[in-house]
XYZ file of C-alpha atoms in Angstrom:
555
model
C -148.661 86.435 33.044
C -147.489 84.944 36.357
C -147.170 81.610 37.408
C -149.106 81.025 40.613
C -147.428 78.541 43.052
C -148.471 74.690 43.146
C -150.138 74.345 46.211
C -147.826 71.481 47.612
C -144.803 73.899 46.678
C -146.854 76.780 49.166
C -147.090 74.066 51.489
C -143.517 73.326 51.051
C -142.089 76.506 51.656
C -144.545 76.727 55.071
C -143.003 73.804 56.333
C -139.904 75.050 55.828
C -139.901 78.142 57.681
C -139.078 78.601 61.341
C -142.323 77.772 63.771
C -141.768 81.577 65.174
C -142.403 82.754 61.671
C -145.237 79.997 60.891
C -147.167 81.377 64.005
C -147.004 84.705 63.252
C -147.760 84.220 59.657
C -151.036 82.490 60.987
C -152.071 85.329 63.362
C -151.083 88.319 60.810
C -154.448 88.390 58.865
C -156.339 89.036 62.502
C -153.761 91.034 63.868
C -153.705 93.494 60.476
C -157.361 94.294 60.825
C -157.213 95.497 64.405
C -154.343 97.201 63.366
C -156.513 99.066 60.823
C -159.402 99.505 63.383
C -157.700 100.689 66.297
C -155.740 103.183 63.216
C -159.168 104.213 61.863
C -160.664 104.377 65.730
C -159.815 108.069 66.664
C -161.202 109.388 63.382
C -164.382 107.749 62.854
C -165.091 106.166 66.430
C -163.344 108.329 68.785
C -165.831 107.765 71.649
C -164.909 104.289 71.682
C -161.665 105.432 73.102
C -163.068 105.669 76.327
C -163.945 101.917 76.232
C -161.845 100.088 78.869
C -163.044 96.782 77.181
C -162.339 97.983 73.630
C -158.864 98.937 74.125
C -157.799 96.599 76.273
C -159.014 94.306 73.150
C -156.773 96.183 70.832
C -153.920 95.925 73.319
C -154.274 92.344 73.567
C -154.276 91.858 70.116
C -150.737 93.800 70.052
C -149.614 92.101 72.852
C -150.135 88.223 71.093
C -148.753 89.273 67.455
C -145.601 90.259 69.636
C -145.516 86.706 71.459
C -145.422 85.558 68.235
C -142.060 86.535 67.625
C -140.818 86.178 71.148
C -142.184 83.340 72.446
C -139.675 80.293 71.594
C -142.338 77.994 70.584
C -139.935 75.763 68.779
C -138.828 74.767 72.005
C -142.176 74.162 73.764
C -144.388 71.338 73.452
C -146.066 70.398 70.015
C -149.358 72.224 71.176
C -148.407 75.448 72.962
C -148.915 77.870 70.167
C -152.267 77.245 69.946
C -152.818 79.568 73.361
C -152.545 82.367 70.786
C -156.109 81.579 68.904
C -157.576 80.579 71.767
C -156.277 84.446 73.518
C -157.382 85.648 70.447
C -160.950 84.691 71.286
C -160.727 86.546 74.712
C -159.339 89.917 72.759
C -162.065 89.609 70.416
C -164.562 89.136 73.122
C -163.141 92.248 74.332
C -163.343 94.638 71.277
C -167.274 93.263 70.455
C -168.642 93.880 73.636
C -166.464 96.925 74.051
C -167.377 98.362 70.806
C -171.002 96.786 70.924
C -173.026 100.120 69.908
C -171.133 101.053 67.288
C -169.664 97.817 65.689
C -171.651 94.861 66.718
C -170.333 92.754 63.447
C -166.912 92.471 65.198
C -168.195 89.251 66.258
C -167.082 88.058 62.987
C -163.484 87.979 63.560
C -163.961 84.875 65.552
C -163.839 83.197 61.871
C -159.826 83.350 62.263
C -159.142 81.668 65.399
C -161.310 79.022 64.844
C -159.787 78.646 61.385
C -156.815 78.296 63.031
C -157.502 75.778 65.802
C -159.925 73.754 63.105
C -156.851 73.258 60.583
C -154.138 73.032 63.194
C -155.627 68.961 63.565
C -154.509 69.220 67.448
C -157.073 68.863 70.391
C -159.742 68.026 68.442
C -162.852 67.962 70.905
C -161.244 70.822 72.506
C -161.385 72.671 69.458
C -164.471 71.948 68.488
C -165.891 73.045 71.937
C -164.155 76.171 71.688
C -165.635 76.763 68.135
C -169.375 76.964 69.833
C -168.719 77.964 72.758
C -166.064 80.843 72.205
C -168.809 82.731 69.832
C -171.553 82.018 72.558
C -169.697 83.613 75.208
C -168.688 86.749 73.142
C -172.492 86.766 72.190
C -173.935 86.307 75.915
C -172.850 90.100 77.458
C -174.866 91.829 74.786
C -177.571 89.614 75.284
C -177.349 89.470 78.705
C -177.329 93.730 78.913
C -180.392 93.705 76.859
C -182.408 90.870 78.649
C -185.162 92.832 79.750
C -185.569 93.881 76.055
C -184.110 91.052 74.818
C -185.812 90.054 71.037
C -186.086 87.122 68.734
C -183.449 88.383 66.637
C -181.110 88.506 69.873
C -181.899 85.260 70.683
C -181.497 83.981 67.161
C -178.172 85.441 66.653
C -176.918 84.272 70.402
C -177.542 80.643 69.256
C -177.375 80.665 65.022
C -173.683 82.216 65.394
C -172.282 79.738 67.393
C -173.965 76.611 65.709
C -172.263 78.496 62.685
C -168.940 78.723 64.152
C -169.155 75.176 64.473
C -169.803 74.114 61.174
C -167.263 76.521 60.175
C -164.456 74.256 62.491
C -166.394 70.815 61.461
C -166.116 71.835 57.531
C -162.655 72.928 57.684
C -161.489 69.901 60.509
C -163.188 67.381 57.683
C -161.667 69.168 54.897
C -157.646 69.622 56.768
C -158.738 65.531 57.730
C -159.022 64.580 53.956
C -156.405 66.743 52.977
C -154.158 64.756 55.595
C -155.365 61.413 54.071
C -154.462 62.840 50.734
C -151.374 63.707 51.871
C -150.885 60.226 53.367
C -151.529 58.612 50.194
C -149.281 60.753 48.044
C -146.318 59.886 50.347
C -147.158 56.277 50.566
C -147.513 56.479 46.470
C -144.478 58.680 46.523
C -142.561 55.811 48.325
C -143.936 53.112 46.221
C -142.586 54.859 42.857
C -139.691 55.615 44.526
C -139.232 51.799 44.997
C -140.442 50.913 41.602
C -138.117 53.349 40.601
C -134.803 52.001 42.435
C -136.197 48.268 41.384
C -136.613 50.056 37.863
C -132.869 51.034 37.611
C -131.641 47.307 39.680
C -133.436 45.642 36.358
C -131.880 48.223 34.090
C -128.433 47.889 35.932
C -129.237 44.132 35.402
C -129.336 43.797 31.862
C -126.774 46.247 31.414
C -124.665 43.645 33.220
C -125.970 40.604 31.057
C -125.330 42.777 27.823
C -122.232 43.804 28.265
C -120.931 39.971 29.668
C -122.983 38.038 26.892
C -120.724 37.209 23.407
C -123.347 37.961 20.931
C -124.123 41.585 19.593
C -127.960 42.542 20.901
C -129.593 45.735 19.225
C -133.098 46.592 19.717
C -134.502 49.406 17.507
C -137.445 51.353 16.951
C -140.165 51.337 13.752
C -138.200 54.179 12.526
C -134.556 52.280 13.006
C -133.135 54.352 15.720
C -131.496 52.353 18.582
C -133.243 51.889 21.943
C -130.485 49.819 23.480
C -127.393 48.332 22.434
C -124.263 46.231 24.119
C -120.616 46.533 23.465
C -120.137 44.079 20.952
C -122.970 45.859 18.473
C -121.133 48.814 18.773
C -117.870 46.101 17.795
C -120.085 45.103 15.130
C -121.027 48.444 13.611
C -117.409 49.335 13.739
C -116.415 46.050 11.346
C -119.677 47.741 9.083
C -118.154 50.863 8.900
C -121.120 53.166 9.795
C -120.632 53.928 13.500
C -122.267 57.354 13.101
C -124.912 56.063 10.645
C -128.130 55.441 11.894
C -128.759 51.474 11.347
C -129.475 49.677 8.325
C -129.053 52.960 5.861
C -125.817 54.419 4.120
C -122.840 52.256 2.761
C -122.463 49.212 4.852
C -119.607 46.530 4.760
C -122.417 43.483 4.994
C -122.139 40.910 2.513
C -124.340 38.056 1.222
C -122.771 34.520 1.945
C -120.198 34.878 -1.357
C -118.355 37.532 0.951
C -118.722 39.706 -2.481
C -121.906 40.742 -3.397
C -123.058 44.069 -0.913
C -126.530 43.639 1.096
C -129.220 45.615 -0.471
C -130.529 47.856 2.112
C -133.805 45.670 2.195
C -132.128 43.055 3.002
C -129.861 44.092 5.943
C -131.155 42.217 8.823
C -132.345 45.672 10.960
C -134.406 47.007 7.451
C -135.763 43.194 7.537
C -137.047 43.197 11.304
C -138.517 46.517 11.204
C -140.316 45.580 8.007
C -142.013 43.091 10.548
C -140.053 39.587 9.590
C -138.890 37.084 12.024
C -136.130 35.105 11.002
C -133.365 33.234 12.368
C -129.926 31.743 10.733
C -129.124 34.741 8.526
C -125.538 34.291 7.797
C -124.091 37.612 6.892
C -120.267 38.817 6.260
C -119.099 42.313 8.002
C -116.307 43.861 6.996
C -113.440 43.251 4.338
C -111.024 40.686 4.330
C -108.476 39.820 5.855
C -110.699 40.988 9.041
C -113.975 40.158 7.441
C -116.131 38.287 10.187
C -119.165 35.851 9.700
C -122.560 36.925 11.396
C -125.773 34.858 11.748
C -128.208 37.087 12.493
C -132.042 36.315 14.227
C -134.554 39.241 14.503
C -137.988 39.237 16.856
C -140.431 42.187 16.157
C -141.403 44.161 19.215
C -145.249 44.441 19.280
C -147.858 46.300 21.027
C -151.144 44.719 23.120
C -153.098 45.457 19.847
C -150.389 44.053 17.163
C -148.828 47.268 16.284
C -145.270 47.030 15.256
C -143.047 49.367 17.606
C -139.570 47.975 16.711
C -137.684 44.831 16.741
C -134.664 43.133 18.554
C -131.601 41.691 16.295
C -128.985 39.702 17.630
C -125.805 39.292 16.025
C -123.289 36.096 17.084
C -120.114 35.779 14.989
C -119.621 32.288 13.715
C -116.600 32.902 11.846
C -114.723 29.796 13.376
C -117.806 27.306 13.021
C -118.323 28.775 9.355
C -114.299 28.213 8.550
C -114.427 24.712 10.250
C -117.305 23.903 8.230
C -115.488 25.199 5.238
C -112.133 23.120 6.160
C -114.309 19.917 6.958
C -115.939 20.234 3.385
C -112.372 20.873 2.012
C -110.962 17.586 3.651
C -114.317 15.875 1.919
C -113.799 16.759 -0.932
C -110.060 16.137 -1.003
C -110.661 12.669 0.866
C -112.999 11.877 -1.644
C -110.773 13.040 -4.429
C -108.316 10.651 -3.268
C -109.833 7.691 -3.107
C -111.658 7.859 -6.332
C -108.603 7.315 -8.197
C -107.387 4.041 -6.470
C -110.954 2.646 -7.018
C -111.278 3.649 -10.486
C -108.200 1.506 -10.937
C -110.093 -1.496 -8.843
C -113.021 -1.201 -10.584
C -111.322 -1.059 -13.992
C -109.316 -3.830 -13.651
C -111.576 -5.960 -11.908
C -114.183 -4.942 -15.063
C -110.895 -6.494 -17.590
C -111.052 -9.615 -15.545
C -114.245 -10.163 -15.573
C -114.722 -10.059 -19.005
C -112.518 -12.678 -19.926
C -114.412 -15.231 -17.341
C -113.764 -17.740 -19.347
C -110.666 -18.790 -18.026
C -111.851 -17.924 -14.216
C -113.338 -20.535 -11.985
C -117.311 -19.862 -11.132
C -115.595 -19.090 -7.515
C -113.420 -16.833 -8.678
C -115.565 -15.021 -10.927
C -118.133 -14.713 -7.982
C -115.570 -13.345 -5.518
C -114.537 -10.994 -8.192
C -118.035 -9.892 -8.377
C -118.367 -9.285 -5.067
C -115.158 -6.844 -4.919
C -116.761 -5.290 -8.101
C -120.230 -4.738 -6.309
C -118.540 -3.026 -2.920
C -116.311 -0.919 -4.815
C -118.963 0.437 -6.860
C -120.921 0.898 -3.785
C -118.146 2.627 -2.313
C -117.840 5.068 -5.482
C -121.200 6.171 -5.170
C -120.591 6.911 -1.293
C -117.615 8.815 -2.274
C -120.168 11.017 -4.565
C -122.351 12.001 -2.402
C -119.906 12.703 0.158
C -118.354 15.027 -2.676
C -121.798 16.387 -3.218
C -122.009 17.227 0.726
C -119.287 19.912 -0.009
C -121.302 23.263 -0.807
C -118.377 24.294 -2.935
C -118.453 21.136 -5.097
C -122.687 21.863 -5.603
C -123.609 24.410 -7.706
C -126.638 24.378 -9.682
C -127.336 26.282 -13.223
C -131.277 26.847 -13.369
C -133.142 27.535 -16.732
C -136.172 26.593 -18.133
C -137.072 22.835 -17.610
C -139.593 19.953 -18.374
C -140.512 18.234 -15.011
C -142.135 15.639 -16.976
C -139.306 14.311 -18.535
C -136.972 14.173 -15.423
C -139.882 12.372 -13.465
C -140.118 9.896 -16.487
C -135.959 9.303 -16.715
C -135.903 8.918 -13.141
C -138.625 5.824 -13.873
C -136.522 4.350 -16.366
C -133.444 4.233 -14.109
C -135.511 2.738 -11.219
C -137.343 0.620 -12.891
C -134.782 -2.542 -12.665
C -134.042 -1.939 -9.212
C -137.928 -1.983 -8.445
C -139.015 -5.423 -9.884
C -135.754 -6.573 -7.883
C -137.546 -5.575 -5.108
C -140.885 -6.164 -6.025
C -142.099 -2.422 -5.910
C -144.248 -0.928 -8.461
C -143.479 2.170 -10.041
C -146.241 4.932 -10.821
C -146.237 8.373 -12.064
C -148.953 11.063 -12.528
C -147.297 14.463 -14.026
C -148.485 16.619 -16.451
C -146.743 17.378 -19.628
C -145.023 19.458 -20.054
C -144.470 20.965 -16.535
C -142.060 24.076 -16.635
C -140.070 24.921 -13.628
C -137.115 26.775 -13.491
C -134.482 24.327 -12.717
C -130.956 22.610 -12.960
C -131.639 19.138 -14.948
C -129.031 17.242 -14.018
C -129.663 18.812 -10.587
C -133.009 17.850 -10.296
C -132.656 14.835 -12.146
C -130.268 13.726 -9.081
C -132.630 14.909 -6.226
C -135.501 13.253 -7.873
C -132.658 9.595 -8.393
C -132.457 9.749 -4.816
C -136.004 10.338 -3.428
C -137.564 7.309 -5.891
C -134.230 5.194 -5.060
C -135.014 6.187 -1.212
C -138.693 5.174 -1.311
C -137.796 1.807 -2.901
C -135.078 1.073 -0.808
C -137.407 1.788 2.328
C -139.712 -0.670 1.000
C -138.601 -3.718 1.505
C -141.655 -5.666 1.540
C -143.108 -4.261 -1.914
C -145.396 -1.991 -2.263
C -146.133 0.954 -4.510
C -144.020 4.112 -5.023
C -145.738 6.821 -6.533
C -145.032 10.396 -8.302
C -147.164 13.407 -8.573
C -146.807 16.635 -9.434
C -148.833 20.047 -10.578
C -147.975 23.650 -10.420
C -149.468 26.220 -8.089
C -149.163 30.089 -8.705
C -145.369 30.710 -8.565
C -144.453 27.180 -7.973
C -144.266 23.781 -8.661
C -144.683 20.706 -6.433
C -143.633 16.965 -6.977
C -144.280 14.816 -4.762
C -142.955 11.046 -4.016
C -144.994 9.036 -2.162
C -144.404 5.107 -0.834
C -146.545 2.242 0.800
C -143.014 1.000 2.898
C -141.888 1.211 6.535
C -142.707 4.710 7.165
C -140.929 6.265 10.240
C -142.006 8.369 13.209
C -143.020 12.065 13.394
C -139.122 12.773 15.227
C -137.924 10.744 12.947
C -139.620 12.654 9.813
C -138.381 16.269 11.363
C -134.528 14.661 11.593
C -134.862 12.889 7.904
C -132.919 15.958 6.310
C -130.154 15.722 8.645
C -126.839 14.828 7.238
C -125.552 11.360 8.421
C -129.184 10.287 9.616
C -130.543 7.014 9.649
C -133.513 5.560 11.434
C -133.095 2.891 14.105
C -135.765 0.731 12.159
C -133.004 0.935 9.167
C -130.329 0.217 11.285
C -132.322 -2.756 12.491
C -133.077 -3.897 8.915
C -129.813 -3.547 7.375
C -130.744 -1.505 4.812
C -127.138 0.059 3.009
C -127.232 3.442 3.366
C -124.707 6.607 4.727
C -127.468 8.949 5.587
C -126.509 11.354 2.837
C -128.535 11.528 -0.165
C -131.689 12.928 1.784
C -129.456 15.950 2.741
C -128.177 16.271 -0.446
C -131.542 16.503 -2.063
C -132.534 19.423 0.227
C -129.239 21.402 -0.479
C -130.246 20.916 -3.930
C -133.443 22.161 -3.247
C -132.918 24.904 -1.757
C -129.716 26.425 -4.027
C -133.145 26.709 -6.683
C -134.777 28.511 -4.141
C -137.307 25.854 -3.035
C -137.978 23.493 -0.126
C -138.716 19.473 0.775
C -141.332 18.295 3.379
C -141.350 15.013 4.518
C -145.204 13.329 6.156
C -144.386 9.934 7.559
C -146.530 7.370 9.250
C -144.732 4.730 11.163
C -145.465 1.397 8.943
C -147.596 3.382 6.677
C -145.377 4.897 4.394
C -143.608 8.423 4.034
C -144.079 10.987 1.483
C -141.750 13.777 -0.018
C -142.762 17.093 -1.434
C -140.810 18.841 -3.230
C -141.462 23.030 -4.276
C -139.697 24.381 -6.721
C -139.869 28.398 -8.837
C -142.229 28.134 -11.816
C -140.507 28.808 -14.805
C -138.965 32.006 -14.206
C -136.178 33.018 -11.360
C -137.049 32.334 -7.570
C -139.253 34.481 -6.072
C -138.218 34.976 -1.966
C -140.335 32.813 0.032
């Protein structure tokens, strides 16, 4: 079956042809049927050989599809080629009235030139004029012949043709008018997407630019996992992986959890996580194998639709290999700080504990003094512990199946004395037995320093008061206090390692700023989370959630 040409490519290939060829190509349908007529004249008409006016018609006709070709038109004014349909009026003039016995429908042919003149857009009243008035004047010699005879048909047809000669040129002059508008409006659309276009490929050139200059990896994928656009340290990245030919997230993978040992399950790669629709942020990863192994934390945004439809996701990859091995080294020197000093106060403390208990033979200010060195060292042993407990390799935590109820009511018992010293009651409302799945001693600690927290914050009395119930897969406890609250800021910073509030500061209260941040390590090595609600002179309250007996499920 053939193809027919789009009509812009016809008009394409006009526009491109030589204005000799365009005229005659405009004056060829006319010029083929006189052809035919004066070829078909001596056999079936022959008497209209002896018409002057006839054949001087057909010559005419000859005569203007040869200036078509000869004429240099492309060197004449815009206009000038239009002499040819309005000639082409005259010849048909000619053959009508010449032929007017025997073919009085000649007048027909008229359709052509004013086809011509109506679409050519040029000299428009003139046209127009010409389109009524040509046909009238080829009409008027018959008519005028036959005037003595002359008939309501003759009259009819000397003034219908013409009127419809003229809504032939209006019809096509409106039509060729629209189609110019049209035309106008494609090219001014045609020059708009051509500028969308170049400001298209300045945005793309753009971020190709920002990509390849920023230091963190960028991939952004589809639902399926296929890359829509990458930078040149992804591709660095998927090298250190091992799957540069893969397509992302499947095969084997060099990605490691945060032991460096233990393989990424394919669900939990960070490109399967973001095109399963999650949105995270701080996912530390490991690529590679060591020496070269490199440190990854990894942040995913899903890419959505105007109606919430998942259509891929963006990951972005920045190594933090040097913060995670300065963090490493600082929690080394900790720990071996730490290590270091607890011997040489050991030593204090026991020999100051010798002394004192032979106080007999010391002086009251002696003993007091001695006191006083044994109170500060003691205090400075238990800041030595928690800094020790600040090093992630020094806190590990063994969960199994444990009885909230008891912790809550040993953690009482070692309060308690500190709590009349401040004047702060002490109350507890915990079922029992309440299974979680927890570290003890763990636990025990995390739940020592919230209750010794909420006393110490209370320096005016008050009430400090546990809670706790299960719900589903977990298990909440929460402790709650009556003291000196803090502000909202305040509340979203208590976690913080090394924080204190100004309002502490202010009050004196002893404190490094280290056992809140030590319960929520704690915490979260089970697998839970702590909350803090404050209201500044109101009080503060801690919730903590923990896995129901059983292991953790993923929050």
């Amino acid at each position: 079956m053939a193809v027919r040409p789009a009509p812009r490519g016809v008009a394409h290939f006009f526009r491109k042809l030589g204005r000799r060829t365009q005229v005659a190509l405009c004056q060829l349908p006319l010029s083929l049927i006189v052809s035919l007529l004066g070829v078909a004249t001596p056999f079936t008409w022959p008497s209209l050989l002896a018409s002057p006016a006839y054949v001087a018609g057909i010559g005419l006709h000859l005569v203007l599809f040869a200036a078509c070709f000869v004429i240099p038109w492309e060197r004449m004014r815009g206009g000038a080629y239009l002499s040819i349909p309005v000639l082409d009026l005259l010849a048909i003039g000619l053959l009508r009235n010449g032929a007017a016995p025997h073919l009085p429908g000649l007048a027909i042919l008229v359709v052509f030139p004013i086809i011509w003149l109506a679409a050519s857009g040029m000299l428009v009243r003139s046209t127009l004029v010409l389109s009524a008035v040509g046909p009238f004047l080829i009409m008027l010699p018959t008519a005028a012949v036959s005037l003595p005879h002359l008939t309501a048909a003759d009259i009819t047809s000397l003034v219908l043709f013409p009127l419809m000669m003229l809504a032939v040129a209006l019809a096509i002059r409106f039509a060729s008018l629209n189609m110019r508008i049209q035309q106008r409006e494609l090219r001014t659309m045609g020059e708009e997407l051509r500028e969308l276009l170049w400001a298209s490929r300045e945005r793309e050139e753009l971020l190709t630019t920002i990509l390849a200059a920023t230091d963190v990896a960028v991939a952004a994928v589809d639902r399926s996992g296929r890359y829509l656009l990458t930078n040149n340290r992804q591709r660095v990245f998927r090298q250190a992986t091992g799957v540069e030919d893969e397509m992302p997230g499947q095969g084997h993978q060099l990605l490691f959890g945060q032991d460096r040992q233990t393989l990424l399950p394919p669900d939990k790669r960070p490109i399967n996580r973001a095109i399963a629709g999650e949105s995270f942020a701080d996912y530390l990863v490991w690529a590679g194998e060591e020496p070269a192994q490199r440190a990854y934390s990894t942040a995913a945004r899903p890419l959505t639709s105007e109606n919430g439809r998942l259509n891929g996701a963006v990951v972005v990859y920045s190594d933090v290999t040097g913060w995670v091995e300065a963090l490493a080294a600082h929690e080394e020197l900790i720990s071996n700080v730490s290590h270091e000093f607890r011997t040489p106060l050991n030593s204090i403390l026991g020999n100051v504990d010798l002394v004192l208990e032979d106080d007999a033979e010391l002086s009251a200010t002696t003993a007091q003094r001695l006191t006083v060195v044994q109170r500060n060292s003691e205090r400075l042993l238990a800041l030595l512990s928690d800094l020790s407990a600040t090093a992630s390799a020094a806190l590990k935590v063994h969960p199994k199946r444990t009885d909230l109820a008891s912790l809550v009511e040993s953690s009482l018992s070692s309060a308690r004395a500190e709590a009349d010293r401040s004047g702060v009651g002490l109350a507890a409302d915990v079922p029992s037995p309440l299974w979680a799945y927890a570290d003890p001693l763990r636990i025990g600690q995390a739940l020592d320093n919230l209750v010794s927290n909420a006393i110490k914050y209370s320096p005016d009395g008050g009430v400090v008061d546990i809670s706790a119930g299960a719900s589903g897969d977990f298990v909440q406890l929460r402790v709650r206090d009556t003291g000196m609250g803090m502000s909202a800021d305040d509340a979203a910073r208590v976690f913080r390692r090394y924080f204190r509030t100004d309002a502490a500061r202010e009050a004196a209260i002893p404190g490094a700023g280290l056992g809140l941040s030590i319960t929520k390590m704690i915490v979260e090595r089970h697998g839970g989370r702590v909350a803090c609600t404050s209201d500044q002179g109101k009080g503060s309250t801690f919730t903590v959630t923990l896995p129901a007996d059983g292991p953790p499920p993923s929050f």
